[in-house]
Coordinates of C-alpha atoms in Angstrom, one line a residue:
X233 CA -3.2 -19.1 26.8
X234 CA -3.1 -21.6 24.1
X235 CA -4.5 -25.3 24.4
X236 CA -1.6 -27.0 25.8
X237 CA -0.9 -24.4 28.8
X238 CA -4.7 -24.7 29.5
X239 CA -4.5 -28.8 29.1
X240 CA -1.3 -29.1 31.1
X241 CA -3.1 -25.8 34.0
X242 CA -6.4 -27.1 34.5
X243 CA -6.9 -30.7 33.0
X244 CA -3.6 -32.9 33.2
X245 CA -4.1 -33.8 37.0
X246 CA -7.7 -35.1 36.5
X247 CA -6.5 -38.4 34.6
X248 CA -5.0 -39.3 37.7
X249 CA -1.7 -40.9 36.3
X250 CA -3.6 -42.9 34.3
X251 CA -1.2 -44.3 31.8
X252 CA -3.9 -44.7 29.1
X253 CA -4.3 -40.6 28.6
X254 CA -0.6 -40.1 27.5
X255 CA -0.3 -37.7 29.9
X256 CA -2.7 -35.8 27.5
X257 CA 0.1 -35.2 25.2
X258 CA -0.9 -37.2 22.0
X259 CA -3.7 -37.4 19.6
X260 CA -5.3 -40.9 21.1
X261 CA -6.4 -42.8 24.4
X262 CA -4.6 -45.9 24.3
X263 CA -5.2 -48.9 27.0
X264 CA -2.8 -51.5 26.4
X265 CA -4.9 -54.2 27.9
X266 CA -7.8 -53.5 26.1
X267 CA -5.9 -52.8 22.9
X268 CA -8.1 -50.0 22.8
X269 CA -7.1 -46.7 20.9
X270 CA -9.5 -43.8 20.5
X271 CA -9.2 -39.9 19.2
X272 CA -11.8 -37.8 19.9
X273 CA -11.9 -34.4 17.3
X274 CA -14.5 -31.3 17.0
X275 CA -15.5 -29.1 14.3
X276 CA -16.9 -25.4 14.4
X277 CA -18.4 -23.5 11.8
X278 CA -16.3 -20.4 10.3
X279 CA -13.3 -22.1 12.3
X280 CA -12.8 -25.7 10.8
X281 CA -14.9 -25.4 7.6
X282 CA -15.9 -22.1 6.5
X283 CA -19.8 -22.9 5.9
X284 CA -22.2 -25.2 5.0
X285 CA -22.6 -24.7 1.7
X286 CA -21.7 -27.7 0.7
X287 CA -22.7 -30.7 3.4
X288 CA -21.3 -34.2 1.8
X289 CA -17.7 -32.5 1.3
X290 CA -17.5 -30.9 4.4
X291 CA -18.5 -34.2 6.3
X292 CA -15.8 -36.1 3.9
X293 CA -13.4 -33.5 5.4
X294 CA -14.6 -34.1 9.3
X295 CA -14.6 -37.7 8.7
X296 CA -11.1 -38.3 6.8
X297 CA -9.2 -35.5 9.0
X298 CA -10.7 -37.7 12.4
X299 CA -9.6 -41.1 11.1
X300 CA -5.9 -39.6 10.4
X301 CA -5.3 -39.0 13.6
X302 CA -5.5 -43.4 14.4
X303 CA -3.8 -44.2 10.8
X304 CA -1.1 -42.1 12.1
X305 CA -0.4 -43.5 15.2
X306 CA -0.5 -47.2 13.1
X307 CA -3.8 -47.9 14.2
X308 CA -6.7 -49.3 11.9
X309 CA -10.2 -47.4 12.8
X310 CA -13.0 -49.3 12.9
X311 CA -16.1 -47.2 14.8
X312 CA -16.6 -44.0 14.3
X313 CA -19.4 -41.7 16.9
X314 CA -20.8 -38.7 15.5
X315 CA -22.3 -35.9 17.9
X316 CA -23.5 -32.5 15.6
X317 CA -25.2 -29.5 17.0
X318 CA -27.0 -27.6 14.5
X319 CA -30.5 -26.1 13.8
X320 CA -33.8 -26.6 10.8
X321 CA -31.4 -24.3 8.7
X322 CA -28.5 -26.9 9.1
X323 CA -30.1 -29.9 8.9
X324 CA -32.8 -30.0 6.3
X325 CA -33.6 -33.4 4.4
X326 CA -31.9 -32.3 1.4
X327 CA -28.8 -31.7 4.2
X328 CA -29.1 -34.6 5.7
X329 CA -29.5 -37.0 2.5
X330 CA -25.9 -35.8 1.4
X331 CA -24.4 -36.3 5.4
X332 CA -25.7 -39.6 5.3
X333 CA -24.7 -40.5 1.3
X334 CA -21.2 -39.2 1.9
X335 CA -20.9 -41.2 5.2
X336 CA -22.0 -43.9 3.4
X337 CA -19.0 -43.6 0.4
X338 CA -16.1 -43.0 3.5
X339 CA -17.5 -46.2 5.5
X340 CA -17.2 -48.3 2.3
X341 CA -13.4 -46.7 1.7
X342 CA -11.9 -46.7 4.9
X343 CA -14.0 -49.8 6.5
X344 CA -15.6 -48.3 9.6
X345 CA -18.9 -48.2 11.1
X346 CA -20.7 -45.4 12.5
X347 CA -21.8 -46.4 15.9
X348 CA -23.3 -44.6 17.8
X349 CA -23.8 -40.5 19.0
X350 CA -25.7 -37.5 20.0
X351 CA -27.7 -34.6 18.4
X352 CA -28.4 -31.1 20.0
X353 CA -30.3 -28.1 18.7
X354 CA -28.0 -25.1 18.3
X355 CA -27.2 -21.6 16.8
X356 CA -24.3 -22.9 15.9
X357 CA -23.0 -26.0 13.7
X358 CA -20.4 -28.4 15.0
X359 CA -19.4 -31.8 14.6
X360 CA -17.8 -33.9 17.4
X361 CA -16.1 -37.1 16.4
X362 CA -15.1 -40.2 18.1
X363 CA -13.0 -42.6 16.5
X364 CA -11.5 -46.4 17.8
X365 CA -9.9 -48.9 16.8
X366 CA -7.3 -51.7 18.7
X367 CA -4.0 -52.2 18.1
X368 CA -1.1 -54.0 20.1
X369 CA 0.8 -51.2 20.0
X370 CA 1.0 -47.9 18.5
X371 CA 3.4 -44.8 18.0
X372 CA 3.9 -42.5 20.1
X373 CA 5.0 -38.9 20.0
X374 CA 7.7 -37.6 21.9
X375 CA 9.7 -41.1 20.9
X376 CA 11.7 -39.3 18.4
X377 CA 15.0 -40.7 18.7
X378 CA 18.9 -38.7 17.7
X379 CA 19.9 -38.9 14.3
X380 CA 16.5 -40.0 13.2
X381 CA 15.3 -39.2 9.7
X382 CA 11.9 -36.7 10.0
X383 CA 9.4 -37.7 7.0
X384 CA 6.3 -36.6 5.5
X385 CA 4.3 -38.0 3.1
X386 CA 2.1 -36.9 0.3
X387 CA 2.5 -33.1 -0.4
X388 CA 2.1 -29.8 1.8
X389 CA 0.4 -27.2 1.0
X390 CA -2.9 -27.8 -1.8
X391 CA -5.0 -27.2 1.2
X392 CA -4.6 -24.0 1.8
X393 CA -4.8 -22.9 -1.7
X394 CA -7.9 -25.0 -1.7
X395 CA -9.1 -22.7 1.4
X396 CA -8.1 -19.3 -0.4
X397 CA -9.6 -20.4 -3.4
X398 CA -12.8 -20.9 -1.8
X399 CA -12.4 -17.4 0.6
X400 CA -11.8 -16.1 -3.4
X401 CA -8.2 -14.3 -1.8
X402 CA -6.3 -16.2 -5.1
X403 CA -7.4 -15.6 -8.6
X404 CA -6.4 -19.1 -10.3
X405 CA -7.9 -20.9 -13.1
X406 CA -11.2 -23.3 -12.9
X407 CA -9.4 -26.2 -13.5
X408 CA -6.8 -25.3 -10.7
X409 CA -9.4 -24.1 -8.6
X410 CA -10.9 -27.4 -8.9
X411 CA -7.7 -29.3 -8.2
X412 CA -7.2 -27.4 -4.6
X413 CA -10.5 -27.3 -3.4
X414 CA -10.5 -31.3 -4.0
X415 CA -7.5 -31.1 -1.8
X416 CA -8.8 -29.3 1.0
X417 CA -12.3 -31.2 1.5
X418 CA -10.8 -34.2 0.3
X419 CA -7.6 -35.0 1.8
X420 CA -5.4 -38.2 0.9
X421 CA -5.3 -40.2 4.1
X422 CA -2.4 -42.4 4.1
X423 CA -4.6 -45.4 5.1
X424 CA -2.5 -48.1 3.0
X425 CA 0.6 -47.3 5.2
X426 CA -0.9 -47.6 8.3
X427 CA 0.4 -51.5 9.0
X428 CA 4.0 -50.8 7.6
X429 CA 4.5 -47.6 9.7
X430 CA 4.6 -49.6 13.1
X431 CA 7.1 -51.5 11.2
X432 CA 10.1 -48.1 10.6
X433 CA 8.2 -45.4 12.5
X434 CA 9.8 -43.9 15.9
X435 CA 7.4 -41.1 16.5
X436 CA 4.7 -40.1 14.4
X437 CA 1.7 -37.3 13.9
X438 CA -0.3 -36.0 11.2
X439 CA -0.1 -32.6 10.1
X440 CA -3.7 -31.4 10.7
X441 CA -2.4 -27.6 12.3
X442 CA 0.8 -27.4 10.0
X443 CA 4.4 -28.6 9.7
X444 CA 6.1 -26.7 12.2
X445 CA 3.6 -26.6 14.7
X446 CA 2.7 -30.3 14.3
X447 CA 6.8 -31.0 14.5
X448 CA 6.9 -29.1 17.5
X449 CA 4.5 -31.1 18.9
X450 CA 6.4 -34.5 18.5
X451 CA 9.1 -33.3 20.4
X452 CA 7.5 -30.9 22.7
X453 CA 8.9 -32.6 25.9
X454 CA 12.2 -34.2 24.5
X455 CA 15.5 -32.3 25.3
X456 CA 15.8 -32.6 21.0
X457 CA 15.5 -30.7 18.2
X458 CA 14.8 -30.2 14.5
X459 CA 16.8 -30.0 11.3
X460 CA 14.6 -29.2 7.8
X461 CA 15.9 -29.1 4.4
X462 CA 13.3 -27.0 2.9
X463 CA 13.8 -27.7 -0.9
X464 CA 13.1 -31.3 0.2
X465 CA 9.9 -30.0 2.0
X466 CA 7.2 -31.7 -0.7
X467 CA 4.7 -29.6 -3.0
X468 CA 2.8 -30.9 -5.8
X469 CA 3.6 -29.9 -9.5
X470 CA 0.3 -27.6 -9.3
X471 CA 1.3 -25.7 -6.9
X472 CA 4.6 -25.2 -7.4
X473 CA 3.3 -23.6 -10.8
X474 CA 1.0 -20.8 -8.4
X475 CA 3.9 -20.2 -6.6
X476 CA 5.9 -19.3 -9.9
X477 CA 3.5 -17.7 -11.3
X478 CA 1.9 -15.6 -8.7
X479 CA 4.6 -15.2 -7.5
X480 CA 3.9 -16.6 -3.9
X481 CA 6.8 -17.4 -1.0
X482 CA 7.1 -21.6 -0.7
X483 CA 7.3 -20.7 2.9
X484 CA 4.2 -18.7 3.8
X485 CA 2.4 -21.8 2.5
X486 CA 3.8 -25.4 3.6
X487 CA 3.0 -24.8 7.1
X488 CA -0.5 -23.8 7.1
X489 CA -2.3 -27.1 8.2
X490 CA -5.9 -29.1 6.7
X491 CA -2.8 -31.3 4.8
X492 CA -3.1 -34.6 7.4
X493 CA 0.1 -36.2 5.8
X494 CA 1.6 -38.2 8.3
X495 CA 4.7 -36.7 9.8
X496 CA 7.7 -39.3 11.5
X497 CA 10.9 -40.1 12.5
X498 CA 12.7 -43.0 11.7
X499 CA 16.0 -45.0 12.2
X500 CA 18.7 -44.4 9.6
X501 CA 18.5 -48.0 9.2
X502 CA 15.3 -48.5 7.8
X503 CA 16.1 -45.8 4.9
X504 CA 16.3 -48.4 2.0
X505 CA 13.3 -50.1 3.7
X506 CA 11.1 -46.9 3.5
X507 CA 11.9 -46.2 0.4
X508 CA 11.0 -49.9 -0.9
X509 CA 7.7 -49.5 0.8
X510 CA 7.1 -45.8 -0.8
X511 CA 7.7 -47.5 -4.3
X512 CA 5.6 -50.8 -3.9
X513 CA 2.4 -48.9 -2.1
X514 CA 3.1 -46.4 -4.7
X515 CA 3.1 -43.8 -2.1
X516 CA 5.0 -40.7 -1.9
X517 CA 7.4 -40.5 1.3
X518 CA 9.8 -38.0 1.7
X519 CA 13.1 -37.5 3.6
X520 CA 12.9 -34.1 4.7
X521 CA 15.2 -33.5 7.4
X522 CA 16.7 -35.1 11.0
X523 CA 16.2 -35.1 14.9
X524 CA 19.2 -33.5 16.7
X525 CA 20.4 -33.8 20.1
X526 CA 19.4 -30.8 22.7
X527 CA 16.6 -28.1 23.0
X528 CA 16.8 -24.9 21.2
X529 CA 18.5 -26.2 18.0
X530 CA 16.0 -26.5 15.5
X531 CA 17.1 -25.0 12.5
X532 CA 15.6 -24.8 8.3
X533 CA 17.8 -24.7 6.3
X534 CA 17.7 -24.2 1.9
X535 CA 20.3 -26.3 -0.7
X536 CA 23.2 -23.4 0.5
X537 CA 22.6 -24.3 4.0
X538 CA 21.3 -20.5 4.5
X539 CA 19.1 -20.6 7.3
X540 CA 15.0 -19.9 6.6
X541 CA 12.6 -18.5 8.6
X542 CA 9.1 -19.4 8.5
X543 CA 6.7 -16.5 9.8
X544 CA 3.6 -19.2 8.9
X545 CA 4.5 -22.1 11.1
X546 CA 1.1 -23.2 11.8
X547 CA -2.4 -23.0 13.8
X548 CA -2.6 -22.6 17.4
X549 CA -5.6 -22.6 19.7
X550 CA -5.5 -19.5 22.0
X551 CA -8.2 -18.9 24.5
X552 CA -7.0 -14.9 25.5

């Protein structure tokens, strides 16, 4: 069972139709009289980060990949709640200097407050994170609409090089090494296009469990489907020199998650528009496919319109 059959089995009927949940099928809580919008994200040890070697990156990582879900849904944060469970070994003063230092350094860049939370004593280290803003609105998924354009920003990928890098499963230069790791605990949240994406944006999600996966999700209960391009699928310069070099598959790499681009569908219309805003935030946005009419038609295809398959298409939570 993975977390959307247990969601949709055990826990969907217990919001009583309440319009706020979503139906439990979207990243945030939103209550349009209120204004109210809030994402609620947890973090285990060995499954979200690998240890805790090193605390103020491993907070930045909590912190910036709990935010993205609001910035991608057009939403400003403003509070953020932090619950941890964790033991003496976890949480010694040295520890605890860095948590608060790096919490410190995101507050001042992304202009949220920590507000309130909860600490228990545990075997094992987690992190639970509430994040709210308000918003008149916000994007939905499952709003994709036919003939939309499907966009990512940033690049895919430098995450999980940063994780293999740090499990020492790729043998790369320091410098490179460096570069990737950066990438995974310090991801580039799109924070500066929050306002202009409730301008262009049909649906939207970030891609915090992978491409595919996080696609999949955005049109999960639409009778539509998916068209890629896969050359257009965006990689930065360094990687694309591991895959050359290594000799490493493009494919077995875009999808793997810890990347929290945002991911959305647009009108047709608002192409010129999107790419105006791209060049003035000096942001990169890429065009990397469509939404097509009817279930059961997704399709990725490369420059010669030969159809790929991607093995790696993502993270999924399964309880069995």
């Amino acid at each position: 069972m993975h977390e959307f059959e247990l969601i949709n089995k055990y826990f969907l009927k217990l919001t009583n139709n309440n319009k706020s949940s979503l139906k439990l099928n979207d990243d945030v809580f939103f209550d349009t009289k209120s204004k109210t919008v809030v994402s609620v994200d947890t973090y285990v040890e060995g499954i979200h980060f690998i240890n805790f070697k090193k605390p103020s990156l491993v907070i930045k990582k909590i912190i910036r990949s709990s935010i993205s879900d609001l910035i991608s849904k057009g939403v400003t944060p403003k509070y953020y709640f932090i619950s941890a469970s964790g033991n003496k070994k976890n949480f010694t003063k040295k520890n605890l200097f860095q948590i608060s230092k790096s919490l410190k350094e995101e507050q001042s860049r992304y202009k949220i407050t920590l507000s309130g939370g909860d600490t228990v004593y545990s075997s094992k280290l987690s992190f639970s994170i509430t994040t709210i803003g308000f918003s008149n609105k916000i994007i939905y998924r499952n709003n994709t609409k036919v003939n939309d354009d499907i966009y990512v920003t940033g690049n895919l990928g430098d995450s999980y090089l940063g994780l293999l890098s740090l499990k020492k499963k790729i043998n790369i230069s320091k410098k490179l090494s460096r570069y990737f790791i950066n990438q995974y605990f310090k991801p580039k949240i799109r924070f500066k296009l929050t306002k202009s994406l409730n301008i262009f944006a049909n649906s939207s999600i970030d891609t915090s469990d992978g491409l595919i996966v996080d696609l999949e999700k955005l049109i999960n209960k639409q009778n539509n489907s998916y068209l890629l391009f896969f050359d257009k699928i965006p990689i930065s310069k360094n990687l694309k020199f591991i895959i050359n070099s290594k000799n490493l598959l493009k494919k077995n790499i875009i999808s793997k998650g810890d990347d929290y681009q945002i991911l959305f569908t647009a009108s047709t219309k608002f192409r010129k528009f999107i790419k105006k805003t791209s060049h003035s935030k000096n942001l990169k946005i890429t065009k990397i496919g469509k939404i097509l009419k009817g279930r059961g038609k997704s399709t990725i295809i490369d420059r010669n319109c030969k159809q790929i398959k991607l093995n790696n298409r993502g993270y999924l939570h399964r309880f069995n």
